[in-house]
CSV table of C-alpha atoms and ligand atoms in Angstrom, one decimal:
chain,number,residue,atom,x,y,z
A,1,MET,CA,259.2,-61.3,-121.2
A,2,THR,CA,262.1,-59.5,-123.0
A,3,THR,CA,261.4,-58.0,-126.3
A,4,THR,CA,264.1,-56.6,-128.3
A,5,LYS,CA,263.3,-54.3,-131.2
A,6,ARG,CA,265.9,-52.8,-133.4
A,7,ILE,CA,264.9,-50.2,-135.9
A,8,ILE,CA,267.6,-49.0,-138.4
A,9,ILE,CA,266.2,-46.0,-140.3
A,10,ALA,CA,268.1,-42.9,-140.7
A,11,ALA,CA,267.4,-40.4,-137.8
A,12,VAL,CA,265.4,-37.5,-138.4
A,13,THR,CA,265.1,-37.0,-142.3
A,14,ALA,CA,265.2,-33.3,-143.4
A,15,LEU,CA,262.5,-32.7,-146.1
A,16,LEU,CA,263.6,-31.0,-149.2
A,17,ILE,CA,261.4,-28.4,-150.7
A,18,SER,CA,262.5,-27.7,-154.2
A,19,SER,CA,261.4,-24.5,-156.1
A,20,CYS,CA,262.1,-24.4,-160.0
A,21,SER,CA,262.7,-20.7,-161.3
A,22,MET,CA,261.0,-20.0,-164.6
A,23,LEU,CA,263.7,-18.1,-165.8
A,24,GLU,CA,265.0,-19.1,-169.4
A,25,LYS,CA,268.7,-20.0,-170.2
A,26,GLU,CA,269.8,-21.1,-166.9
A,27,PRO,CA,271.5,-24.0,-165.4
A,28,LYS,CA,269.2,-27.3,-165.4
A,29,LEU,CA,268.4,-29.0,-162.1
A,30,VAL,CA,269.6,-32.5,-162.0
A,31,ARG,CA,268.5,-35.1,-159.2
A,32,ILE,CA,270.1,-38.4,-158.6
A,33,SER,CA,269.3,-40.8,-155.8
A,34,GLY,CA,270.4,-44.2,-154.5
A,35,VAL,CA,271.5,-46.3,-151.6
A,36,VAL,CA,274.6,-45.9,-149.6
A,37,PHE,CA,275.9,-46.7,-146.1
A,38,GLY,CA,272.5,-48.7,-145.6
A,39,THR,CA,270.4,-45.6,-146.3
A,40,TYR,CA,269.1,-43.3,-149.0
A,41,TYR,CA,270.9,-40.5,-150.7
A,42,THR,CA,269.8,-37.7,-153.0
A,43,VAL,CA,272.1,-35.4,-154.8
A,44,SER,CA,270.3,-32.2,-156.4
A,45,TYR,CA,272.4,-29.7,-158.5
A,46,TYR,CA,272.3,-27.0,-161.2
A,47,GLU,CA,274.6,-27.5,-164.0
A,48,GLU,CA,274.7,-25.7,-167.3
A,49,GLU,CA,274.1,-28.7,-169.6
A,50,GLY,CA,272.1,-30.9,-167.1
A,51,ARG,CA,275.1,-33.3,-167.1
A,52,VAL,CA,274.3,-36.3,-164.9
A,53,PHE,CA,277.3,-37.3,-162.7
A,54,GLN,CA,275.7,-40.8,-161.4
A,55,HIS,CA,278.4,-43.1,-162.3
A,56,GLU,CA,281.2,-40.4,-160.7
A,57,ILE,CA,279.2,-40.2,-157.7
A,58,ASP,CA,278.8,-43.8,-157.1
A,59,SER,CA,282.4,-44.4,-157.6
A,60,ILE,CA,283.3,-41.9,-155.1
A,61,PHE,CA,280.9,-43.7,-152.5
A,62,ASP,CA,282.7,-47.0,-153.4
A,63,ASP,CA,286.0,-45.5,-152.5
A,64,PHE,CA,284.8,-44.0,-149.3
A,65,ASN,CA,283.0,-47.2,-148.3
A,66,SER,CA,286.3,-49.0,-148.8
A,67,SER,CA,288.1,-46.6,-146.6
A,68,LEU,CA,285.4,-45.9,-143.7
A,69,SER,CA,282.6,-48.2,-143.8
A,70,PHE,CA,281.9,-50.2,-140.8
A,71,TYR,CA,279.5,-52.5,-142.5
A,72,ASP,CA,282.4,-53.5,-145.0
A,73,LYS,CA,284.5,-56.2,-143.2
A,74,GLU,CA,287.3,-55.6,-145.8
A,75,SER,CA,287.3,-51.5,-145.3
A,76,LEU,CA,290.3,-50.1,-143.8
A,77,LEU,CA,288.4,-49.0,-140.9
A,78,SER,CA,287.3,-52.6,-140.3
A,79,ARG,CA,290.9,-53.9,-140.9
A,80,ILE,CA,292.5,-51.2,-138.4
A,81,ASN,CA,290.0,-52.3,-135.9
A,82,ARG,CA,291.0,-56.0,-136.2
A,83,ASN,CA,294.6,-54.9,-136.0
A,84,GLU,CA,295.4,-55.8,-139.4
A,85,ALA,CA,296.3,-52.7,-140.9
A,86,THR,CA,297.7,-49.4,-139.7
A,87,GLY,CA,298.4,-47.3,-142.7
A,88,VAL,CA,295.8,-44.8,-143.5
A,89,ASP,CA,294.4,-43.1,-146.7
A,90,ASP,CA,293.4,-39.2,-147.1
A,91,TYR,CA,289.6,-40.0,-146.2
A,92,PHE,CA,290.7,-41.7,-142.8
A,93,VAL,CA,293.1,-38.9,-142.0
A,94,ALA,CA,290.6,-36.2,-142.7
A,95,VAL,CA,287.8,-37.8,-140.6
A,96,PHE,CA,290.3,-38.8,-137.7
A,97,ASN,CA,291.6,-35.4,-137.5
A,98,ARG,CA,288.3,-33.4,-137.5
A,99,ALA,CA,287.1,-35.8,-135.0
A,100,ARG,CA,289.7,-35.3,-132.6
A,101,GLU,CA,289.2,-31.5,-132.8
A,102,ILE,CA,285.5,-31.9,-132.1
A,103,TYR,CA,286.2,-34.5,-129.1
A,104,VAL,CA,288.3,-32.0,-127.6
A,105,GLU,CA,285.9,-29.1,-128.1
A,106,THR,CA,282.8,-31.2,-126.7
A,107,ASP,CA,284.9,-32.5,-123.5
A,108,GLY,CA,284.7,-36.0,-125.0
A,109,ALA,CA,281.1,-36.2,-125.6
A,110,PHE,CA,281.9,-37.0,-129.3
A,111,ASP,CA,284.2,-39.8,-129.2
A,112,PRO,CA,284.7,-42.5,-132.1
A,113,THR,CA,286.4,-44.8,-129.7
A,114,VAL,CA,283.2,-45.6,-128.2
A,115,PHE,CA,283.0,-48.5,-130.6
A,116,PRO,CA,283.4,-51.3,-128.0
A,117,LEU,CA,280.4,-49.9,-126.1
A,118,VAL,CA,278.3,-49.4,-129.1
A,119,ASN,CA,279.0,-53.0,-130.0
A,120,ALA,CA,278.3,-54.4,-126.5
A,121,TRP,CA,274.9,-52.4,-126.3
A,122,GLY,CA,273.9,-54.1,-129.6
A,123,PHE,CA,274.2,-51.2,-131.9
A,124,GLY,CA,277.3,-52.3,-133.8
A,125,LEU,CA,278.0,-55.8,-135.1
A,126,SER,CA,276.9,-57.9,-132.6
A,127,VAL,CA,273.8,-58.3,-130.4
A,128,ARG,CA,273.4,-56.8,-127.0
A,129,GLU,CA,275.4,-58.3,-124.2
A,130,GLU,CA,274.6,-58.6,-120.7
A,131,MET,CA,275.5,-55.1,-119.5
A,132,THR,CA,276.3,-55.1,-115.9
A,133,PRO,CA,278.2,-52.2,-114.2
A,134,GLU,CA,281.5,-54.3,-114.3
A,135,ARG,CA,281.1,-55.0,-117.8
A,136,VAL,CA,280.5,-51.3,-118.7
A,137,ASP,CA,283.8,-50.5,-116.4
A,138,SER,CA,285.8,-53.1,-118.2
A,139,LEU,CA,285.0,-51.6,-121.7
A,140,LEU,CA,285.5,-48.1,-120.5
A,141,ASN,CA,289.3,-49.1,-120.3
A,142,TYR,CA,289.3,-49.2,-124.2
A,143,VAL,CA,287.6,-45.8,-124.8
A,144,GLY,CA,288.9,-42.3,-125.0
A,145,PHE,CA,290.4,-40.7,-128.0
A,146,ASP,CA,293.6,-40.3,-126.2
A,147,ARG,CA,294.2,-43.9,-126.5
A,148,ILE,CA,294.9,-43.7,-130.5
A,149,ARG,CA,297.0,-41.5,-132.5
A,150,LEU,CA,298.1,-41.0,-135.9
A,151,GLU,CA,302.1,-41.1,-136.4
A,152,ASN,CA,303.6,-40.6,-139.9
A,153,GLY,CA,300.4,-41.9,-141.5
A,154,ASN,CA,300.0,-44.8,-139.4
A,155,ILE,CA,297.5,-45.6,-136.3
A,156,VAL,CA,299.0,-46.3,-132.9
A,157,LYS,CA,296.8,-47.8,-130.4
A,158,GLU,CA,297.4,-48.1,-126.6
A,159,THR,CA,296.1,-51.4,-126.5
A,160,GLU,CA,294.5,-53.7,-129.4
A,161,ASP,CA,291.2,-53.4,-128.0
A,162,VAL,CA,290.7,-49.6,-129.1
A,163,GLN,CA,288.5,-49.5,-132.0
A,164,LEU,CA,287.0,-46.6,-134.0
A,165,ASP,CA,283.2,-46.2,-135.1
A,166,PHE,CA,282.9,-43.2,-137.3
A,167,ASN,CA,279.2,-43.6,-138.1
A,168,ALA,CA,278.6,-40.5,-136.3
A,169,ILE,CA,280.7,-38.5,-138.6
A,170,ALA,CA,281.2,-40.1,-141.9
A,171,LYS,CA,277.8,-39.4,-143.7
A,172,GLY,CA,278.3,-35.7,-143.3
A,173,TYR,CA,281.8,-36.1,-144.6
A,174,ALA,CA,280.6,-38.0,-147.6
A,175,ALA,CA,278.2,-35.2,-148.4
A,176,ASP,CA,281.1,-32.7,-148.4
A,177,ILE,CA,283.3,-34.9,-150.6
A,178,ILE,CA,280.5,-35.0,-153.2
A,179,CYS,CA,279.8,-31.5,-153.1
A,180,ASP,CA,283.6,-30.9,-153.4
A,181,TYR,CA,283.5,-33.0,-156.5
A,182,LEU,CA,280.6,-31.3,-158.2
A,183,VAL,CA,282.1,-27.9,-157.6
A,184,TYR,CA,285.2,-29.1,-159.3
A,185,ARG,CA,283.1,-30.3,-162.0
A,186,GLY,CA,281.8,-26.8,-162.5
A,187,VAL,CA,278.3,-27.3,-160.8
A,188,TYR,CA,276.7,-23.9,-159.7
A,189,SER,CA,274.9,-24.9,-156.7
A,190,CYS,CA,274.2,-28.5,-155.1
A,191,LEU,CA,272.4,-30.2,-152.1
A,192,VAL,CA,273.8,-33.7,-151.1
A,193,GLU,CA,271.7,-35.5,-148.7
A,194,ILE,CA,272.5,-38.9,-147.2
A,195,GLY,CA,270.1,-40.3,-144.7
A,196,GLY,CA,269.0,-36.9,-143.4
A,197,ASP,CA,272.4,-35.5,-143.0
A,198,LEU,CA,273.4,-32.8,-145.8
A,199,ALA,CA,275.8,-30.6,-147.3
A,200,THR,CA,275.1,-27.6,-149.6
A,201,ARG,CA,277.1,-25.3,-151.8
A,202,GLY,CA,276.4,-22.2,-153.6
A,203,LEU,CA,272.9,-20.2,-154.2
A,204,LYS,CA,270.6,-21.8,-156.6
A,205,PRO,CA,270.2,-19.8,-160.0
A,206,ASP,CA,267.4,-17.6,-158.6
A,207,GLY,CA,269.6,-16.3,-155.9
A,208,THR,CA,268.0,-18.1,-153.0
A,209,GLY,CA,269.3,-20.9,-150.8
A,210,TRP,CA,268.1,-24.6,-150.5
A,211,ARG,CA,264.9,-24.8,-148.6
A,212,ILE,CA,264.8,-27.7,-146.0
A,213,GLY,CA,262.0,-28.8,-143.9
A,214,LEU,CA,262.4,-29.4,-140.2
A,215,GLU,CA,260.5,-32.6,-139.6
A,216,ILE,CA,258.2,-32.9,-136.6
A,217,PRO,CA,258.3,-36.2,-134.7
A,218,ALA,CA,255.9,-38.8,-136.5
A,219,ALA,CA,253.5,-40.7,-134.4
A,220,ASP,CA,254.7,-43.8,-135.6
A,221,MET,CA,257.1,-45.3,-138.1
A,222,VAL,CA,254.6,-45.3,-140.9
A,223,SER,CA,253.3,-41.8,-140.5
A,224,PRO,CA,254.2,-39.3,-143.5
A,225,GLN,CA,256.9,-36.9,-142.7
A,226,GLU,CA,255.4,-33.4,-141.7
A,227,TRP,CA,257.0,-30.0,-141.1
A,228,ASP,CA,255.9,-26.6,-139.8
A,229,TYR,CA,259.2,-24.6,-140.2
A,230,PHE,CA,261.8,-24.5,-143.0
A,231,VAL,CA,265.1,-22.9,-143.3
A,232,GLU,CA,267.1,-21.6,-146.3
A,233,ILE,CA,270.7,-22.4,-146.3
A,234,HIS,CA,273.6,-22.6,-148.7
A,235,ASP,CA,277.4,-23.3,-148.0
A,236,THR,CA,276.4,-25.0,-144.8
A,237,GLY,CA,275.9,-28.6,-143.6
A,238,LEU,CA,273.1,-29.7,-141.5
A,239,ALA,CA,272.8,-33.2,-139.5
A,240,THR,CA,270.3,-34.6,-137.2
A,241,SER,CA,270.8,-37.1,-134.5
A,242,GLY,CA,267.9,-38.8,-132.9
A,243,ASP,CA,266.7,-41.6,-131.0
A,244,TYR,CA,263.0,-41.8,-131.9
A,245,ARG,CA,263.4,-43.8,-135.3
A,246,ARG,CA,266.4,-45.6,-133.7
A,247,TYR,CA,266.6,-47.4,-130.3
A,248,GLN,CA,266.2,-50.8,-128.8
A,249,GLU,CA,263.5,-51.7,-126.1
A,250,VAL,CA,264.3,-54.1,-123.6
A,251,ASP,CA,261.6,-55.1,-121.0
A,252,GLY,CA,259.7,-51.9,-122.2
A,253,LYS,CA,262.8,-49.7,-121.6
A,254,ARG,CA,264.0,-47.6,-124.4
A,255,TYR,CA,267.9,-47.6,-125.0
A,256,SER,CA,269.2,-44.9,-127.2
A,257,HIS,CA,272.0,-45.8,-129.7
A,258,THR,CA,273.9,-42.6,-128.7
A,259,ILE,CA,276.4,-43.7,-125.9
A,260,ASP,CA,278.0,-41.4,-123.5
A,261,PRO,CA,281.7,-42.2,-123.6
A,262,VAL,CA,282.2,-40.8,-120.0
A,263,THR,CA,279.7,-42.9,-118.2
A,264,GLY,CA,279.6,-45.8,-120.7
A,265,TYR,CA,275.9,-45.9,-120.9
A,266,PRO,CA,273.2,-44.8,-123.6
A,267,VAL,CA,272.0,-41.4,-122.9
A,268,GLU,CA,268.8,-40.6,-121.2
A,269,HIS,CA,267.0,-37.1,-121.4
A,270,ASN,CA,264.1,-35.5,-122.9
A,271,MET,CA,265.9,-34.6,-126.1
A,272,LEU,CA,264.5,-36.4,-129.1
A,273,SER,CA,266.5,-35.1,-131.7
A,274,ALA,CA,269.4,-32.5,-132.3
A,275,SER,CA,269.7,-30.8,-135.6
A,276,VAL,CA,273.0,-28.9,-136.0
A,277,PHE,CA,273.8,-26.3,-138.9
A,278,ALA,CA,277.6,-25.9,-139.2
A,279,PRO,CA,280.0,-24.7,-141.9
A,280,ASP,CA,280.2,-28.2,-143.3
A,281,GLY,CA,278.6,-31.5,-143.3
A,282,MET,CA,281.2,-33.5,-141.6
A,283,SER,CA,281.2,-30.9,-138.6
A,284,ALA,CA,277.4,-30.8,-138.5
A,285,ASP,CA,277.3,-34.6,-138.2
A,286,ALA,CA,279.7,-34.7,-135.3
A,287,TYR,CA,278.5,-32.0,-133.5
A,288,ALA,CA,274.8,-33.4,-133.8
A,289,THR,CA,275.7,-36.5,-132.1
A,290,ALA,CA,277.8,-34.4,-129.3
A,291,LEU,CA,274.5,-32.5,-128.7
A,292,MET,CA,272.5,-35.7,-128.1
A,293,VAL,CA,275.2,-36.8,-125.5
A,294,MET,CA,275.3,-33.5,-123.7
A,295,GLY,CA,271.3,-33.3,-123.3
A,296,PRO,CA,269.3,-30.1,-123.4
A,297,GLU,CA,270.9,-27.8,-121.0
A,298,ARG,CA,274.6,-28.4,-122.0
A,299,ALA,CA,273.6,-28.6,-125.5
A,300,ILE,CA,272.0,-25.3,-125.7
A,301,GLU,CA,274.9,-23.5,-123.6
A,302,PHE,CA,277.4,-25.1,-126.0
A,303,VAL,CA,275.7,-23.9,-129.2
A,304,GLU,CA,274.9,-20.4,-127.8
A,305,ALA,CA,278.5,-19.9,-127.2
A,306,ARG,CA,279.5,-20.8,-130.7
A,307,GLU,CA,279.3,-18.3,-133.6
A,308,ASP,CA,279.8,-21.2,-136.3
A,309,LEU,CA,276.9,-23.3,-134.9
A,310,GLU,CA,273.1,-23.3,-135.0
A,311,ALA,CA,270.9,-25.8,-133.6
A,312,TYR,CA,267.2,-27.1,-133.7
A,313,LEU,CA,266.2,-29.3,-130.7
A,314,ILE,CA,263.1,-31.2,-130.4
A,315,LEU,CA,262.3,-32.0,-126.9
A,316,ALA,CA,259.7,-34.5,-125.4
A,317,GLY,CA,257.1,-33.1,-123.1
A,318,GLU,CA,255.5,-34.6,-119.9
A,319,GLU,CA,252.8,-36.2,-121.7
A,320,ASP,CA,253.1,-38.8,-124.4
A,321,GLY,CA,253.2,-37.2,-127.9
A,322,GLU,CA,254.0,-33.8,-126.5
A,323,PHE,CA,256.7,-31.7,-127.9
A,324,SER,CA,258.5,-28.5,-127.5
A,325,PHE,CA,261.2,-27.0,-129.8
A,326,TYR,CA,264.4,-25.0,-129.2
A,327,ALA,CA,265.9,-23.1,-132.1
A,328,SER,CA,269.3,-21.3,-131.4
A,329,THR,CA,269.3,-17.5,-131.5
A,330,GLY,CA,271.1,-17.1,-135.0
A,331,LEU,CA,268.5,-19.7,-136.6
A,332,GLU,CA,266.0,-18.1,-139.1
A,333,LEU,CA,262.8,-20.4,-139.3
A,334,LYS,CA,260.3,-19.9,-142.0
A,335,THR,CA,256.8,-20.8,-142.2
A,336,ARG,CA,254.5,-21.8,-145.3
A,337,ASP,CA,253.6,-17.9,-145.0
A,338,ASP,CA,257.2,-17.2,-146.3
A,339,LEU,CA,256.8,-19.3,-149.4
B,1,AMP,P1,274.6,-40.1,-135.4
B,1,AMP,O1,273.3,-40.7,-136.1
B,1,AMP,O2,275.3,-39.3,-136.4
B,1,AMP,O3,274.4,-39.5,-134.0
B,1,AMP,O4,275.4,-41.3,-135.1
B,1,AMP,C1,275.0,-42.3,-134.2
B,1,AMP,C2,276.0,-43.5,-134.3
B,1,AMP,O5,277.7,-43.2,-133.7
B,1,AMP,C3,275.6,-44.6,-133.2
B,1,AMP,O6,274.9,-45.5,-134.0
B,1,AMP,C4,277.0,-45.3,-133.0
B,1,AMP,O7,277.6,-46.1,-133.9
B,1,AMP,C5,278.0,-43.9,-132.9
B,1,AMP,N1,278.1,-43.3,-131.7
B,1,AMP,C6,277.1,-43.3,-130.4
B,1,AMP,N2,277.4,-42.6,-129.5
B,1,AMP,C7,278.6,-42.0,-130.0
B,1,AMP,C8,279.5,-40.9,-129.4
B,1,AMP,N3,279.2,-40.3,-128.1
B,1,AMP,N4,280.4,-40.3,-130.2
B,1,AMP,C9,280.7,-40.8,-131.4
B,1,AMP,N5,279.9,-41.8,-132.0
B,1,AMP,C10,279.0,-42.3,-131.4
B,2,MG,MG1,276.4,-37.5,-136.1
């Protein structure tokens, strides 16, 4: 019997622990939340008068969706994928160019042209196909960031079948864009979180960073989120890619939604999630996906060689429900005793 289970929930969700200072005459903490890209967002910031920028934020998300959303059939991205448009906008250019850099740095582990494979494996817009080695091989003919380029503001593809998927980078970039907007409006310090991926700017008025709890894998989908460690960050992006909340089960075998663009198959290793700390949200998002493709050994080697990146990996043990953790050398983990 074949059972197909599809669970679409934001991967690992970082838990926000807030602390309010008692000082008088300081900027007010504002919190805004809503739904975007099929997930939840929370924006927290300190502003002199406590002005609420809900309307402005939602309108930025609308613009962003019209450019990069893969769920919106009329977005620029969807039209480019259907070869109905070639001219791009600023959001598109920023994501495309950064994606290419990260594709090169990660030896193709991060590759937005993986879309035909994502679709065929059932994680895109269509149901899962019968995936034979022949089918995988034929789809690999359309995968590879070298098959697409930007020329004078237009997308040029090697063949019409090349398609882009920015799901592994767009949430982090959207968090950066909202932070930029808030800073432009005079906000002191902000944290923008979209489905567990986030960007932060500035220290809080009490001089501390934003506190983010690192989630422990839950026993099941309904268990509450728990954490043992937290980090304090500012002017940093943090994103998590993981499998234990989003996968497909076919004949009792789990299939990851992270696809190795080199082999064409969903990744298989004992890394349950990769959280990456990078200077901005867009980079953190893309590198987190890349680390999930690399698997633990390569991921650790990659992160340790990079001054600008830190990572927190959750690894499955031999026994069901057993976990271990890896924190990169520069990451300062704090516990409840530090609160
Ligand atoms: P994330 O949760 O940021 O790791 O993004 C996962 C999504 O990115 C998947 O659902 C796919 O749509 C897409 N994706 C899967 N594999 C890759 C890859 N190797 N490079 C870029 N995007 C990918
Ligand atoms: Mg990502």
